[in-house]
Amino acid sequence: MISFFVSVVALIVGYFVYSKVVERIFGVDPNRPTPAITMEDGVDYVPMPRWKIFLIQFLNIAGLGPIFGAVAGAMWGPSAFLWIVLGSIFAGGVHDYFSGMLSLRHGGESITETTGRYLGNGMKQFMRVFTIILMIMLGAVFIMGPAKILNDISGNAGGGVTMWVWIIFIYYFLSTILPIDKLIGKLYPLFGVAMLFMAVGISLVMFKDGLHVPEVTWDSLYNQHTSPDKFPLFPMLFVTVACGAISGFHASQSPMMARCMTNEKQGRSIFYGAMITEGVVALIWAAISMSFFGGVRELNEVMTQQNGNAAWVVSQISNSLLGKVGGILALLGVVAAPITSGDTAFRSARLIVADFLKSDQGPFKNRIFISLPLFAAGYALTLIDFGVVWRYFAWTNQSLATVVLWVVTAYLIREKKQYWISLVPAVFMTAVATSYILVAPEGFQLPMEISYAVGIGAAVVLLGFTLLHVSRVKNSPSTVELVK
C-alpha cells in the first residue's frame, strides 16, 4: 500500500508546486474584471463563491471516468498509478487550468471559439461539430450508467431501467435550461457530500481491512491485462483511464465556471485543484479494484466474467465493504458523479450552439429551441449498446484533450511564454490518440507496429512544425523590433 500513499502525496505536492508554475506562466491579474462581473445575466454569467464553484467544477468533471475508467484501467496493473499521477499533474492539470483561464480572459467563451482564436477558423468549425458530438455522447453514456445503478439499488422496481432513464432525462433537461444557480448551484453540495462519503468510506475500509494493494516496482510495470495482445498497455491504458488523468471533456465544462468566477486568482484552486482531486478519486478506485478480489489477475477474471461491466464491480465493492446501508450511500455517490457531469454536458452543448448561432440565452424560448434537438439526439444514443458508445466516447474525449493542448501551445507561443509546459503533453497525447484509433477493436484494428509507427510519426511531425513555427516567430522582423 506504500505506492498508493506515495501516489496520493505526489498529487498533493504536484498541486502545491507545479500548479504555481503553471499559474506564473499564464500570468494572472487579480485586478482584471471577470465576465461574471462585466457580463452578468442571471442565467449563465452568475457570480458565485469560490467554494461552490470548485465543488461544481469537481462534480462536473468527475463523471464515470475516475470510477469506471479507473476500475478498467486497474486491469493493466500498477502502471495505472503512474499514469494517474503523472497525467493529472503534467497533462490534466495543465489542460484544465489553461482552458479555463483562456475562457475567463475571453468573456467566458466556449473552447470551440477559443480554438478558432489560436488555430484558425477551420479548426473552430471542426471543433464545434466534434465537441457537440462528444457532449451528446457523454450525456447518453451518463444517462445509462447511473440508470443501471439506480435500477439495481431499487431492486428493478417500477419501470426498471427505462423509468430511471426518463427521470434522469427530466433532471438533465431542467438543469440545462434553468439559471445555473437555481438547480445546479443548490443540488451540487448534496451530491458533493455523497461523493465525499463514497471516496472516504472506501479508503478507510481498505486501510482498516489491510487489503493488499500491489506496489509499483520495475517487475510490476508490465501489461497485466488478461488479453495483452488485444489490449496493449500503450495506448489502451492512457485512453481507458481518461478523466482521472486528462480529459477533453473538462475543457467543455470550464467555461461554465469561468462565467461565475470573480477573480483570476481563483483559477488555480478551481481548475487545477479540481483535476488533482479527481486524480485522488481515480487512485482510490484503482487501488481498491486491484486489491478487493485478491489481485490484478483476479480482477481481470471478474471483469471477463462480467463482460467488462465496471458497474457490477463498483456495486460489489461498495456493498461488501460498507454494508447494505453504507453501500447504498456509496453507490449514490457513484451515481452523483455521472449525473453531475451529464447535466452540464448538455448545458455545455447548449452554450456551444448558442455561441455559434450568437443566440441570446436570456429568453427562455431560446434555451428551449437549442436544447430540444440535443436531447433528441442524446436519447437516440441511449438505444445503442452502452459498451460501444463508451469506447467511442473515450477516444473522442482524449482526442479533444489533444486538440486543446495544441490550442494552449499556440497561445503560449503567440504570447512568447514558456510553451513547453503544454507542448510536451500535447505531443504525447497525439501519439496516444492516433495509435489508439488505429489499433483498437472499435477502430481500424491495424497491427500494433503500424499503429505505433503512425501515431509516433504524427506526433513527431506536429512537433517539427511547431518548433519550425517558433523559430520563424523568433526571427520575424516584428519580433526583432519588439525586442529592441
Coordinates of C-alpha atoms in Angstrom, one line a residue:
M1 CA 0.0 0.0 0.0
I2 CA 3.1 2.2 0.1
S3 CA 2.7 3.0 -3.6
F4 CA -0.8 4.2 -3.1
F5 CA 0.2 6.5 -0.2
V6 CA 3.1 7.9 -2.3
S7 CA 0.8 8.5 -5.2
V8 CA -1.7 10.5 -3.2
V9 CA 1.1 12.5 -1.6
A10 CA 2.6 13.1 -5.1
L11 CA -0.7 14.5 -6.3
I12 CA -0.9 16.9 -3.4
V13 CA 2.7 18.1 -3.8
G14 CA 2.0 18.4 -7.5
Y15 CA -0.8 20.8 -6.8
F16 CA 1.1 23.0 -4.4
V17 CA 4.3 23.1 -6.5
Y18 CA 3.5 22.6 -10.2
S19 CA 0.2 24.5 -10.3
K20 CA 2.1 27.6 -9.1
V21 CA 4.5 27.2 -12.1
V22 CA 1.5 26.9 -14.4
E23 CA -0.1 30.0 -12.8
R24 CA 3.1 32.0 -13.1
I25 CA 3.5 31.1 -16.8
F26 CA -0.1 32.2 -17.5
G27 CA 0.2 35.4 -15.5
V28 CA -2.9 36.1 -13.6
D29 CA -4.2 39.6 -13.0
P30 CA -6.3 39.8 -9.7
N31 CA -7.4 43.3 -10.6
R32 CA -8.8 42.4 -14.0
P33 CA -12.7 42.3 -14.0
T34 CA -14.1 38.9 -14.8
P35 CA -17.1 38.0 -17.1
A36 CA -19.2 37.3 -14.1
I37 CA -18.9 40.9 -13.1
T38 CA -18.9 42.6 -16.5
M39 CA -21.4 40.3 -18.3
E40 CA -23.8 39.2 -15.5
D41 CA -27.1 38.0 -17.0
G42 CA -28.7 35.9 -14.2
V43 CA -28.6 32.8 -16.3
D44 CA -25.1 31.7 -17.2
Y45 CA -23.0 34.6 -16.0
V46 CA -23.7 34.5 -12.3
P47 CA -21.1 35.4 -9.6
M48 CA -20.7 32.6 -7.0
P49 CA -18.3 32.0 -4.1
R50 CA -15.1 30.1 -4.8
W51 CA -16.0 27.0 -2.7
K52 CA -19.2 26.5 -4.6
I53 CA -17.5 27.0 -8.0
F54 CA -14.8 24.5 -7.0
L55 CA -17.4 21.9 -5.9
I56 CA -19.4 22.4 -9.1
Q57 CA -16.3 22.1 -11.3
F58 CA -15.2 19.0 -9.5
L59 CA -18.6 17.3 -9.8
N60 CA -18.9 18.5 -13.5
I61 CA -15.6 16.8 -14.5
A62 CA -15.8 13.7 -12.1
G63 CA -18.1 11.6 -14.2
L64 CA -17.8 7.8 -14.6
G65 CA -14.2 8.2 -15.8
P66 CA -12.3 8.3 -12.5
I67 CA -14.5 5.4 -11.2
F68 CA -15.4 3.1 -14.1
G69 CA -12.2 4.2 -16.0
A70 CA -10.0 3.5 -13.0
V71 CA -11.6 0.1 -12.4
A72 CA -11.0 -0.9 -16.0
G73 CA -7.5 0.7 -16.0
A74 CA -6.5 -1.3 -13.0
M75 CA -6.7 -4.4 -15.2
W76 CA -3.2 -3.3 -16.6
G77 CA -1.8 -3.4 -13.1
P78 CA 0.2 -0.8 -11.0
S79 CA 1.1 1.1 -14.2
A80 CA -2.3 2.8 -13.7
F81 CA -1.0 4.5 -10.6
L82 CA 1.9 6.1 -12.6
W83 CA -0.5 7.3 -15.4
I84 CA -3.0 8.8 -12.9
V85 CA -0.3 10.7 -11.0
L86 CA 1.9 11.9 -13.9
G87 CA -1.2 12.5 -16.1
S88 CA -3.0 14.6 -13.6
I89 CA 0.0 16.8 -12.7
F90 CA 1.7 17.3 -16.0
A91 CA -1.2 16.9 -18.5
G92 CA -4.6 17.1 -17.0
G93 CA -3.9 20.0 -14.6
V94 CA -2.2 22.0 -17.4
H95 CA -5.1 21.3 -19.8
D96 CA -7.8 22.2 -17.3
Y97 CA -6.1 25.3 -16.0
F98 CA -5.3 26.9 -19.3
S99 CA -8.6 26.0 -21.0
G100 CA -10.4 27.6 -18.0
M101 CA -8.3 30.7 -17.8
L102 CA -8.4 31.3 -21.5
S103 CA -12.1 31.2 -21.4
L104 CA -12.0 33.6 -18.4
R105 CA -9.8 36.0 -20.4
H106 CA -12.1 35.9 -23.5
G107 CA -15.5 36.6 -21.9
G108 CA -16.3 33.0 -20.8
E109 CA -16.3 31.8 -24.4
S110 CA -16.6 28.0 -25.2
I111 CA -13.5 26.0 -26.1
T112 CA -14.6 25.9 -29.7
E113 CA -14.4 29.6 -30.0
T114 CA -11.0 29.7 -28.2
T115 CA -9.7 27.1 -30.7
G116 CA -10.7 29.5 -33.5
R117 CA -8.7 32.3 -32.0
Y118 CA -5.4 30.3 -31.9
L119 CA -5.7 27.5 -34.5
G120 CA -7.8 29.3 -37.2
N121 CA -11.4 29.2 -38.5
G122 CA -11.2 25.7 -40.0
M123 CA -10.3 24.1 -36.7
K124 CA -13.0 26.2 -35.0
Q125 CA -15.7 24.7 -37.3
F126 CA -14.3 21.2 -36.8
M127 CA -14.3 21.6 -33.0
R128 CA -17.8 22.9 -33.0
V129 CA -19.1 19.7 -34.6
F130 CA -16.6 17.4 -32.7
T131 CA -17.3 18.9 -29.3
I132 CA -21.1 18.9 -29.6
I133 CA -20.9 15.2 -30.7
L134 CA -18.8 14.5 -27.6
M135 CA -21.2 16.3 -25.3
I136 CA -24.2 14.3 -26.7
M137 CA -22.3 11.0 -26.5
L138 CA -21.3 11.8 -22.9
G139 CA -24.8 12.8 -22.0
A140 CA -26.1 9.5 -23.3
V141 CA -23.4 7.5 -21.5
F142 CA -24.1 9.4 -18.3
I143 CA -27.8 8.5 -18.5
M144 CA -27.4 4.8 -18.9
G145 CA -24.6 4.3 -16.3
P146 CA -26.5 5.9 -13.3
A147 CA -29.8 4.5 -14.6
K148 CA -28.5 0.9 -14.3
I149 CA -27.0 1.5 -10.8
L150 CA -30.2 3.1 -9.6
N151 CA -32.2 0.2 -11.0
D152 CA -30.0 -2.3 -9.1
I153 CA -30.4 -0.3 -5.9
S154 CA -34.2 -0.2 -6.2
G155 CA -34.3 -4.0 -7.0
N156 CA -35.6 -3.5 -10.5
A157 CA -38.8 -1.9 -9.1
G158 CA -41.3 0.1 -11.1
G159 CA -40.4 0.6 -14.7
G160 CA -36.9 -0.7 -14.4
V161 CA -34.0 1.0 -16.3
T162 CA -36.4 2.8 -18.6
M163 CA -38.1 4.6 -15.8
W164 CA -34.7 5.8 -14.4
V165 CA -33.6 6.9 -17.9
W166 CA -36.7 9.2 -18.1
I167 CA -36.3 10.5 -14.6
I168 CA -32.6 11.4 -15.3
F169 CA -33.6 12.9 -18.7
I170 CA -36.1 15.2 -17.0
Y171 CA -33.5 16.4 -14.5
Y172 CA -30.9 16.9 -17.3
F173 CA -33.4 19.0 -19.2
L174 CA -34.2 21.2 -16.3
S175 CA -30.6 21.7 -15.4
T176 CA -29.8 22.6 -19.0
I177 CA -32.4 25.4 -19.4
L178 CA -32.7 26.9 -15.8
P179 CA -30.3 29.5 -14.5
I180 CA -27.1 27.8 -13.2
D181 CA -27.7 28.9 -9.6
K182 CA -31.3 27.7 -9.4
L183 CA -30.8 23.9 -9.6
I184 CA -27.2 23.0 -10.2
G185 CA -26.0 25.5 -7.6
K186 CA -28.4 24.2 -5.0
L187 CA -28.2 20.4 -5.6
Y188 CA -24.4 20.0 -6.1
P189 CA -23.5 20.5 -2.4
L190 CA -25.7 17.5 -1.6
F191 CA -24.1 15.5 -4.4
G192 CA -20.7 16.5 -3.1
V193 CA -21.4 15.0 0.3
A194 CA -22.4 11.7 -1.4
M195 CA -19.1 11.8 -3.5
L196 CA -17.1 12.5 -0.4
F197 CA -18.7 9.7 1.6
M198 CA -18.0 7.3 -1.2
A199 CA -14.3 8.1 -1.6
V200 CA -13.5 8.4 2.2
G201 CA -15.6 5.4 3.1
I202 CA -13.9 3.1 0.6
S203 CA -10.5 4.4 1.6
L204 CA -10.9 3.9 5.3
V205 CA -12.3 0.4 5.0
M206 CA -9.5 -0.5 2.6
F207 CA -6.9 0.6 5.2
K208 CA -8.8 -0.9 8.1
D209 CA -9.1 -4.4 6.5
G210 CA -5.5 -4.3 5.4
L211 CA -6.2 -5.1 1.8
H212 CA -3.1 -5.8 -0.2
V213 CA -2.6 -3.1 -2.9
P214 CA 0.0 -4.1 -5.5
E215 CA 3.2 -1.9 -5.3
V216 CA 4.8 -0.1 -8.2
T217 CA 8.1 -1.9 -8.9
W218 CA 10.2 -2.5 -12.1
D219 CA 8.8 -6.0 -12.1
S220 CA 5.2 -4.9 -11.9
L221 CA 5.3 -2.4 -14.7
Y222 CA 4.3 -4.7 -17.4
N223 CA 1.0 -5.4 -19.2
Q224 CA -1.0 -7.5 -16.7
H225 CA -4.2 -7.4 -18.8
T226 CA -5.8 -10.7 -19.4
S227 CA -5.6 -10.1 -23.2
P228 CA -2.3 -8.2 -23.6
D229 CA -2.1 -8.7 -27.4
K230 CA -5.5 -7.3 -27.9
F231 CA -5.2 -4.6 -25.3
P232 CA -1.6 -3.3 -25.3
L233 CA -0.7 -1.1 -22.4
F234 CA 0.2 1.8 -24.8
P235 CA -2.1 3.4 -25.8
M236 CA -5.0 1.5 -24.2
L237 CA -4.3 2.4 -20.6
F238 CA -4.0 6.1 -21.5
V239 CA -7.4 6.2 -23.1
T240 CA -9.2 3.9 -20.6
V241 CA -8.1 6.0 -17.6
A242 CA -9.2 9.3 -19.0
C243 CA -11.0 11.6 -16.6
G244 CA -8.6 10.5 -13.8
A245 CA -5.6 11.8 -15.7
I246 CA -6.6 14.1 -18.6
S247 CA -9.9 14.6 -20.3
G248 CA -11.0 16.8 -23.1
F249 CA -14.5 16.9 -21.6
H250 CA -13.1 19.1 -18.8
A251 CA -12.4 21.9 -21.4
S252 CA -16.0 21.9 -22.3
Q253 CA -17.0 22.4 -18.6
S254 CA -14.5 25.0 -17.5
P255 CA -16.2 27.9 -19.4
M256 CA -19.3 27.5 -17.3
M257 CA -17.3 28.1 -14.2
A258 CA -15.3 30.9 -15.8
R259 CA -18.6 32.7 -16.2
C260 CA -19.1 32.5 -12.4
M261 CA -15.6 33.5 -11.1
T262 CA -15.0 36.8 -9.5
N263 CA -11.2 36.9 -9.5
E264 CA -8.5 35.4 -11.7
K265 CA -6.6 34.1 -8.6
Q266 CA -9.4 31.6 -8.1
G267 CA -8.3 29.7 -11.2
R268 CA -5.5 27.6 -9.7
S269 CA -7.7 26.0 -7.0
I270 CA -10.8 25.7 -9.2
F271 CA -9.4 24.3 -12.4
Y272 CA -6.0 22.7 -11.4
G273 CA -7.3 21.8 -8.0
A274 CA -10.4 20.0 -9.2
M275 CA -8.3 17.9 -11.6
I276 CA -6.0 16.8 -8.8
T277 CA -9.0 16.0 -6.6
E278 CA -10.3 13.8 -9.4
G279 CA -7.0 12.1 -9.6
V280 CA -7.2 11.2 -6.0
V281 CA -10.7 9.6 -6.6
A282 CA -9.2 7.6 -9.5
L283 CA -6.3 6.4 -7.3
I284 CA -8.8 5.1 -4.7
W285 CA -10.8 3.1 -7.2
A286 CA -7.7 1.8 -9.0
A287 CA -6.3 0.7 -5.7
I288 CA -9.4 -1.0 -4.3
S289 CA -10.0 -2.7 -7.7
M290 CA -6.6 -4.3 -7.7
S291 CA -6.9 -5.5 -4.1
F292 CA -10.6 -6.4 -3.4
F293 CA -10.7 -9.5 -5.5
G294 CA -7.2 -10.7 -4.5
G295 CA -5.0 -9.1 -7.1
V296 CA -4.8 -7.8 -10.7
R297 CA -5.2 -11.3 -12.2
E298 CA -8.4 -11.9 -10.2
L299 CA -9.8 -8.5 -11.2
N300 CA -9.2 -9.5 -14.8
E301 CA -11.0 -12.8 -14.3
V302 CA -14.0 -11.0 -12.7
M303 CA -14.2 -8.3 -15.4
T304 CA -14.0 -11.0 -18.1
Q305 CA -16.8 -13.0 -16.5
Q306 CA -18.9 -9.8 -16.2
N307 CA -18.2 -8.7 -19.8
G308 CA -16.3 -5.7 -18.7
N309 CA -19.2 -4.4 -16.5
A310 CA -17.4 -2.0 -14.2
A311 CA -20.8 -1.0 -12.6
W312 CA -21.1 -4.6 -11.2
V313 CA -17.6 -4.4 -9.7
V314 CA -18.3 -1.0 -8.1
S315 CA -21.6 -2.4 -6.7
Q316 CA -19.9 -5.5 -5.3
I317 CA -17.1 -3.5 -3.6
S318 CA -19.4 -0.9 -2.1
N319 CA -21.9 -3.4 -0.7
S320 CA -19.2 -5.7 0.6
L321 CA -17.0 -3.1 2.3
L322 CA -19.6 -0.7 3.6
G323 CA -22.6 -2.9 4.3
K324 CA -26.1 -2.6 2.8
V325 CA -26.8 1.0 4.0
G326 CA -23.3 2.2 3.6
G327 CA -23.1 0.5 0.2
I328 CA -26.2 2.3 -1.0
L329 CA -24.8 5.6 0.2
A330 CA -21.6 4.9 -1.6
L331 CA -23.4 3.9 -4.8
L332 CA -25.4 7.1 -4.6
G333 CA -22.0 8.9 -4.5
V334 CA -21.1 6.9 -7.6
V335 CA -24.4 7.9 -9.3
A336 CA -23.8 11.5 -8.3
A337 CA -20.6 11.6 -10.4
P338 CA -22.1 10.9 -13.8
I339 CA -25.3 12.7 -13.2
T340 CA -23.4 15.9 -12.3
S341 CA -21.4 15.5 -15.5
G342 CA -24.3 14.5 -17.7
D343 CA -26.4 17.5 -16.8
T344 CA -23.6 20.0 -17.5
A345 CA -22.6 18.1 -20.7
F346 CA -26.0 19.1 -22.2
R347 CA -25.7 22.6 -20.8
S348 CA -22.3 23.0 -22.3
A349 CA -23.6 21.8 -25.7
R350 CA -26.3 24.4 -25.4
L351 CA -23.8 27.1 -24.8
I352 CA -21.6 26.0 -27.7
V353 CA -24.5 26.1 -30.1
A354 CA -25.6 29.4 -28.7
D355 CA -22.1 30.9 -29.2
F356 CA -22.2 29.6 -32.8
L357 CA -25.6 31.0 -33.5
K358 CA -24.9 34.1 -31.5
S359 CA -28.2 33.4 -29.7
D360 CA -29.1 35.4 -26.6
Q361 CA -29.7 32.8 -23.9
G362 CA -31.6 35.2 -21.6
P363 CA -35.1 34.4 -23.2
F364 CA -36.4 31.1 -22.1
K365 CA -37.6 30.1 -25.5
N366 CA -34.1 30.5 -27.0
R367 CA -32.8 27.9 -24.5
I368 CA -35.7 25.5 -25.3
F369 CA -35.1 25.9 -29.0
I370 CA -31.5 24.8 -28.8
S371 CA -31.9 22.1 -26.1
L372 CA -34.7 20.0 -27.6
P373 CA -32.7 18.7 -30.6
L374 CA -29.7 18.0 -28.4
F375 CA -31.8 15.8 -26.1
A376 CA -33.5 14.0 -29.0
A377 CA -30.0 13.0 -30.3
G378 CA -29.0 12.0 -26.7
Y379 CA -32.0 9.8 -26.3
A380 CA -31.3 8.1 -29.7
L381 CA -27.8 7.2 -28.4
T382 CA -29.2 5.5 -25.3
L383 CA -30.7 2.9 -27.6
I384 CA -27.2 1.8 -28.7
D385 CA -25.2 -0.7 -26.7
F386 CA -23.6 1.1 -23.8
G387 CA -20.2 -0.5 -24.2
V388 CA -19.9 0.7 -27.8
V389 CA -20.9 4.3 -27.0
W390 CA -18.4 4.3 -24.0
R391 CA -15.4 3.2 -26.1
Y392 CA -16.0 5.7 -28.8
F393 CA -16.6 8.4 -26.2
A394 CA -13.3 7.5 -24.5
W395 CA -11.3 8.0 -27.8
T396 CA -13.2 11.2 -28.7
N397 CA -12.6 12.5 -25.3
Q398 CA -8.8 12.1 -25.4
S399 CA -8.7 13.4 -29.0
L400 CA -10.4 16.6 -27.8
A401 CA -7.9 16.9 -24.9
T402 CA -5.1 16.6 -27.5
V403 CA -6.5 19.4 -29.6
V404 CA -6.9 21.6 -26.6
L405 CA -3.3 21.1 -25.6
W406 CA -2.3 22.3 -29.0
V407 CA -4.5 25.3 -28.6
V408 CA -2.8 26.1 -25.4
T409 CA 0.6 25.7 -27.0
A410 CA -0.4 28.0 -29.8
Y411 CA -1.5 30.6 -27.3
L412 CA 1.8 30.4 -25.3
I413 CA 3.9 30.7 -28.5
R414 CA 1.9 33.7 -29.6
E415 CA 2.3 35.3 -26.2
K416 CA 6.0 34.4 -26.1
K417 CA 5.6 32.4 -22.9
Q418 CA 7.1 29.0 -21.9
Y419 CA 5.2 26.8 -24.4
W420 CA 7.0 23.6 -23.4
I421 CA 4.6 23.1 -20.4
S422 CA 1.8 22.2 -22.9
L423 CA 3.8 21.1 -25.9
V424 CA 5.2 18.0 -24.1
P425 CA 1.8 16.6 -23.1
A426 CA 0.4 17.6 -26.5
V427 CA 3.0 15.6 -28.4
F428 CA 2.5 12.6 -26.0
M429 CA -1.3 12.7 -26.3
T430 CA -1.1 13.0 -30.1
A431 CA 0.7 9.7 -30.2
V432 CA -1.8 8.1 -27.8
A433 CA -5.0 9.2 -29.6
T434 CA -3.7 8.4 -33.1
S435 CA -2.3 5.0 -32.1
Y436 CA -5.4 4.1 -30.2
I437 CA -7.9 4.6 -33.1
L438 CA -5.6 2.6 -35.4
V439 CA -5.1 -0.4 -33.1
A440 CA -8.3 -0.6 -31.1
P441 CA -11.0 -3.2 -31.7
E442 CA -13.5 -0.4 -32.3
G443 CA -11.0 1.4 -34.6
F444 CA -9.1 0.1 -37.6
Q445 CA -7.6 -2.9 -35.9
L446 CA -4.3 -2.5 -37.6
P447 CA -1.2 -4.3 -36.4
M448 CA 0.5 -2.8 -33.3
E449 CA 3.7 -2.0 -35.1
I450 CA 1.9 0.0 -37.8
S451 CA -0.3 1.8 -35.3
Y452 CA 2.7 2.8 -33.2
A453 CA 4.7 4.0 -36.2
V454 CA 1.9 6.2 -37.5
G455 CA 1.0 7.5 -34.0
I456 CA 4.5 8.4 -33.1
G457 CA 5.2 9.7 -36.6
A458 CA 2.2 12.1 -36.4
A459 CA 3.4 13.4 -33.0
V460 CA 6.9 13.9 -34.3
V461 CA 5.6 15.7 -37.4
L462 CA 3.5 18.1 -35.4
L463 CA 6.4 18.7 -33.0
G464 CA 8.6 19.6 -36.0
F465 CA 6.1 22.0 -37.4
T466 CA 5.7 23.6 -34.0
L467 CA 9.4 24.1 -33.5
L468 CA 9.8 25.5 -37.0
H469 CA 6.9 27.9 -36.3
V470 CA 8.6 29.0 -33.1
S471 CA 11.9 29.6 -35.0
R472 CA 10.1 31.8 -37.6
V473 CA 8.3 33.8 -34.9
K474 CA 11.6 34.5 -33.1
N475 CA 13.3 35.6 -36.3
S476 CA 10.4 37.6 -37.7
P477 CA 11.1 41.4 -38.2
S478 CA 8.2 42.3 -35.9
T479 CA 9.6 40.2 -33.1
V480 CA 13.1 41.7 -33.5
E481 CA 11.6 45.1 -33.5
L482 CA 9.6 44.2 -30.4
V483 CA 12.7 43.0 -28.6
K484 CA 14.5 46.3 -29.4

